[in-house]
Tab-separated table of C-alpha atoms in Angstrom:
chain	number	residue	atom	x	y	z
A	233	ALA	CA	93.269	96.476	103.571
A	234	GLN	CA	93.287	99.154	106.180
A	235	SER	CA	93.372	102.741	105.027
A	236	VAL	CA	93.988	106.138	106.525
A	237	THR	CA	92.523	109.424	105.388
A	238	GLN	CA	93.815	112.836	106.304
A	239	PRO	CA	91.164	115.201	104.970
A	240	ASP	CA	93.232	118.377	105.241
A	241	ILE	CA	96.147	118.762	102.848
A	242	HIS	CA	97.216	122.128	104.267
A	243	ILE	CA	96.438	123.850	107.547
A	244	THR	CA	97.547	127.296	108.666
A	245	VAL	CA	97.462	128.349	112.296
A	246	SER	CA	98.786	131.326	114.183
A	247	GLU	CA	101.564	130.812	116.672
A	248	GLY	CA	100.055	130.237	120.091
A	249	ALA	CA	96.742	129.001	118.702
A	250	SER	CA	95.442	125.503	119.220
A	251	LEU	CA	95.788	122.824	116.581
A	252	GLU	CA	93.787	119.793	115.552
A	253	LEU	CA	94.815	117.576	112.641
A	254	ARG	CA	92.256	115.059	111.496
A	255	CYS	CA	92.799	111.398	110.753
A	256	ASN	CA	90.187	108.795	109.868
A	257	TYR	CA	90.899	105.119	109.484
A	258	SER	CA	89.145	102.204	107.915
A	259	TYR	CA	89.544	98.893	109.745
A	260	GLY	CA	87.247	96.319	111.275
A	261	ALA	CA	89.171	95.422	114.421
A	262	THR	CA	91.184	97.585	116.798
A	263	PRO	CA	93.665	99.519	114.704
A	264	TYR	CA	97.238	100.241	115.668
A	265	LEU	CA	97.578	103.958	115.027
A	266	PHE	CA	100.514	106.325	114.843
A	267	TRP	CA	101.283	109.971	114.214
A	268	TYR	CA	104.616	110.922	112.684
A	269	VAL	CA	106.084	114.334	111.874
A	270	GLN	CA	108.443	115.125	109.025
A	271	SER	CA	110.367	118.392	108.970
A	272	PRO	CA	111.712	119.590	105.623
A	273	GLY	CA	114.562	117.403	104.443
A	274	GLN	CA	114.279	115.160	107.480
A	275	GLY	CA	113.137	111.667	108.259
A	276	LEU	CA	109.951	110.820	110.116
A	277	GLN	CA	109.785	111.200	113.867
A	278	LEU	CA	107.234	109.315	115.938
A	279	LEU	CA	104.986	111.648	117.914
A	280	LEU	CA	102.712	109.098	119.571
A	281	LYS	CA	100.972	105.784	119.125
A	282	TYR	CA	97.773	104.013	120.135
A	283	PHE	CA	97.553	100.255	120.525
A	284	SER	CA	94.941	99.805	123.260
A	285	GLY	CA	93.799	101.119	126.633
A	286	ASP	CA	93.332	104.788	127.416
A	287	THR	CA	91.933	106.452	124.313
A	288	LEU	CA	93.724	109.731	125.022
A	289	VAL	CA	97.427	109.300	124.378
A	290	GLN	CA	100.187	111.728	125.133
A	291	GLY	CA	103.171	112.147	122.881
A	292	ILE	CA	106.310	114.161	122.558
A	293	LYS	CA	106.528	117.919	121.976
A	294	GLY	CA	103.230	118.550	123.779
A	295	PHE	CA	101.066	116.626	121.307
A	296	GLU	CA	98.184	114.367	122.198
A	297	ALA	CA	95.710	112.313	120.203
A	298	GLU	CA	92.337	110.811	120.963
A	299	PHE	CA	91.123	107.501	119.575
A	300	LYS	CA	87.385	107.531	118.915
A	301	ARG	CA	86.137	104.179	117.699
A	302	SER	CA	82.614	105.480	117.041
A	303	GLN	CA	83.992	108.054	114.631
A	304	SER	CA	86.890	105.943	113.298
A	305	SER	CA	89.143	108.861	114.102
A	306	PHE	CA	92.511	109.494	115.684
A	307	ASN	CA	92.920	113.261	115.671
A	308	LEU	CA	96.110	114.955	116.751
A	309	ARG	CA	95.948	118.019	118.990
A	310	LYS	CA	98.197	120.590	120.540
A	311	PRO	CA	96.938	123.399	122.794
A	312	SER	CA	99.470	126.026	121.697
A	313	VAL	CA	101.440	125.810	118.492
A	314	HIS	CA	105.033	126.997	118.191
A	315	TRP	CA	106.695	128.153	114.973
A	316	SER	CA	108.937	125.084	115.137
A	317	ASP	CA	105.871	122.852	114.729
A	318	ALA	CA	105.639	123.783	111.052
A	319	ALA	CA	106.115	120.459	109.256
A	320	GLU	CA	104.302	117.635	107.482
A	321	TYR	CA	102.236	115.382	109.723
A	322	PHE	CA	101.372	111.808	108.852
A	323	CYS	CA	98.826	109.521	110.397
A	324	ALA	CA	99.484	105.813	109.901
A	325	VAL	CA	97.975	102.447	110.724
A	326	GLY	CA	99.917	99.244	111.287
A	327	GLU	CA	98.831	96.584	108.804
A	328	SER	CA	98.461	93.253	110.591
A	329	ASN	CA	98.619	91.293	107.333
A	330	SER	CA	101.952	92.798	106.310
A	331	GLY	CA	104.128	92.521	109.360
A	332	TYR	CA	102.606	95.652	110.851
A	333	ALA	CA	104.158	97.770	108.156
A	334	LEU	CA	102.768	101.266	108.208
A	335	ASN	CA	100.028	102.393	105.862
A	336	PHE	CA	100.278	106.176	105.781
A	337	GLY	CA	97.794	108.884	105.034
A	338	LYS	CA	98.700	111.520	102.452
A	339	GLY	CA	99.848	113.912	105.132
A	340	THR	CA	98.849	117.370	106.341
A	341	SER	CA	101.209	120.272	105.836
A	342	LEU	CA	101.155	122.675	108.784
A	343	LEU	CA	102.087	126.298	108.322
A	344	VAL	CA	102.512	128.471	111.418
A	345	THR	CA	102.142	132.227	111.032
A	346	PRO	CA	103.513	134.838	113.451
B	192	ASP	CA	118.633	111.233	115.987
B	193	SER	CA	116.685	107.978	115.642
B	194	GLY	CA	119.754	105.744	115.647
B	195	VAL	CA	118.946	104.485	112.155
B	196	THR	CA	121.538	105.361	109.542
B	197	GLN	CA	121.166	105.412	105.788
B	198	THR	CA	123.745	105.905	103.079
B	199	PRO	CA	124.152	107.628	100.761
B	200	LYS	CA	122.138	110.730	101.556
B	201	HIS	CA	121.781	111.658	97.895
B	202	LEU	CA	122.151	109.626	94.745
B	203	ILE	CA	121.913	110.837	91.163
B	204	THR	CA	121.990	108.289	88.385
B	205	ALA	CA	120.765	107.695	84.863
B	206	THR	CA	117.881	105.650	83.556
B	207	GLY	CA	118.659	101.986	83.148
B	208	GLN	CA	121.257	101.964	85.906
B	209	ARG	CA	121.330	100.002	89.146
B	210	VAL	CA	121.888	101.410	92.628
B	211	THR	CA	122.165	100.058	96.159
B	212	LEU	CA	120.850	101.868	99.210
B	213	ARG	CA	122.138	100.898	102.617
B	214	CYS	CA	120.502	100.965	106.039
B	215	SER	CA	121.808	100.187	109.505
B	216	PRO	CA	119.091	99.668	112.125
B	217	ARG	CA	119.106	100.837	115.720
B	218	SER	CA	121.137	98.714	118.041
B	219	GLY	CA	119.029	95.749	119.127
B	220	ASP	CA	116.387	96.076	116.415
B	221	LEU	CA	115.963	92.974	114.294
B	222	SER	CA	113.382	94.309	111.832
B	223	VAL	CA	114.018	96.602	108.918
B	224	TYR	CA	111.268	98.126	106.794
B	225	TRP	CA	111.790	99.980	103.529
B	226	TYR	CA	109.467	102.752	102.351
B	227	GLN	CA	109.326	104.932	99.272
B	228	GLN	CA	108.104	108.528	99.437
B	229	SER	CA	107.145	110.268	96.211
B	230	LEU	CA	104.967	113.254	95.430
B	231	ASP	CA	102.346	111.265	93.534
B	232	GLN	CA	102.264	108.054	95.586
B	233	GLY	CA	103.004	109.399	99.055
B	234	LEU	CA	104.670	107.077	101.553
B	235	GLN	CA	104.470	103.435	100.508
B	236	PHE	CA	105.713	100.311	102.217
B	237	LEU	CA	108.052	98.239	100.080
B	238	ILE	CA	109.381	95.315	102.084
B	239	GLN	CA	110.212	94.089	105.588
B	240	TYR	CA	113.023	91.880	106.821
B	241	TYR	CA	113.285	90.303	110.224
B	242	ASN	CA	116.578	88.800	111.372
B	243	GLY	CA	117.695	88.114	107.837
B	244	GLU	CA	114.432	86.738	106.496
B	245	GLU	CA	111.859	88.446	104.335
B	246	ARG	CA	108.738	88.864	106.450
B	247	ALA	CA	106.334	91.018	104.452
B	248	LYS	CA	106.040	92.568	101.028
B	249	GLY	CA	104.251	95.704	99.967
B	250	ASN	CA	104.189	97.597	96.702
B	251	ILE	CA	107.667	96.599	95.672
B	252	LEU	CA	108.440	96.390	91.970
B	253	GLU	CA	110.080	93.281	90.537
B	254	ARG	CA	113.039	95.472	89.551
B	255	PHE	CA	113.628	96.136	93.239
B	256	SER	CA	115.027	93.683	95.750
B	257	ALA	CA	116.357	93.785	99.277
B	258	GLN	CA	118.269	91.701	101.733
B	259	GLN	CA	119.297	91.786	105.350
B	260	PHE	CA	122.739	90.617	106.326
B	261	PRO	CA	123.917	88.738	109.449
B	262	ASP	CA	125.015	92.007	111.052
B	263	LEU	CA	121.382	93.169	110.495
B	264	HIS	CA	122.153	95.965	108.071
B	265	SER	CA	119.945	95.937	105.011
B	266	GLU	CA	120.375	96.899	101.387
B	267	LEU	CA	117.735	97.889	98.872
B	268	ASN	CA	118.731	97.236	95.276
B	269	LEU	CA	116.999	99.154	92.518
B	270	SER	CA	117.705	98.111	88.940
B	271	SER	CA	116.722	99.183	85.413
B	272	LEU	CA	115.936	102.548	86.895
B	273	GLU	CA	113.213	104.713	85.409
B	274	LEU	CA	112.475	108.393	85.876
B	275	GLY	CA	109.500	107.471	88.026
B	276	ASP	CA	111.765	105.784	90.564
B	277	SER	CA	113.009	109.190	91.670
B	278	ALA	CA	111.913	109.432	95.286
B	279	LEU	CA	112.990	109.519	98.882
B	280	TYR	CA	113.683	106.036	100.215
B	281	PHE	CA	113.376	105.488	103.936
B	282	CYS	CA	114.450	102.651	106.072
B	283	ALA	CA	112.856	102.101	109.474
B	284	SER	CA	113.832	99.705	112.197
B	285	SER	CA	111.855	98.100	114.959
B	286	VAL	CA	112.016	95.376	117.557
B	287	ALA	CA	108.940	93.970	115.828
B	288	THR	CA	108.888	90.394	114.613
B	289	GLY	CA	105.964	91.216	112.363
B	290	ARG	CA	103.507	89.334	114.541
B	291	LEU	CA	102.871	92.189	116.964
B	292	PRO	CA	102.804	95.936	116.406
B	293	TYR	CA	105.689	98.055	117.567
B	294	GLU	CA	106.812	101.570	116.774
B	295	GLN	CA	109.205	102.051	113.899
B	296	TYR	CA	112.135	104.451	113.929
B	297	PHE	CA	113.022	106.062	110.644
B	298	GLY	CA	116.352	106.920	109.138
B	299	PRO	CA	117.026	110.249	107.404
B	300	GLY	CA	116.375	108.761	103.975
B	301	THR	CA	118.193	108.510	100.671
B	302	ARG	CA	117.069	110.884	97.959
B	303	LEU	CA	117.323	109.174	94.583
B	304	THR	CA	117.217	111.239	91.421
B	305	VAL	CA	117.045	109.392	88.105
B	306	THR	CA	117.900	111.526	85.072
């Protein structure tokens, strides 16, 4: 089965600083990768996805992610973080042998300081 | 707002009881996925339905079952509830048939507390 690892449980950044959240996947073929964000008490919102093509994908809210096959990574980045970005971020891979249901990482909790 | 609705928002019940969680997908989406989010297990896929038929199964307990009705809404039935079933249950909808990947749109979730 495919798996996703988010090495950082918590990350703290200052408002205005850049952000990179790490995601590593385990899969033999081309993975179908997603980043979702969950604000406290809310559902999950899709930030961006990668299926194929350009390895740098743009998402909503100024986020982007880069697929690097050689490193089995799909890291999420934002050049300047806003206080409203504080949330839980989940990387996920679509499992081809289960209807492309999402297999999620454990999540990274982002704290933004003034 | 994703367009996916879930009811109820909160549910408190006792061990041994049975509850039903309801999900209405986005207009036009034929697939519904159910996920469970708990502190110890994280987000786990339970089951997928496509146009009324079960398409894929994940880590769903035998005490749990689901169905999708002709109007495409779905219900997740949880029976013989245990304390460990306390979690946030999400439904997601997609245009996906299950044979190709598509993005999923999540509802706000139902928080189940078993006492």
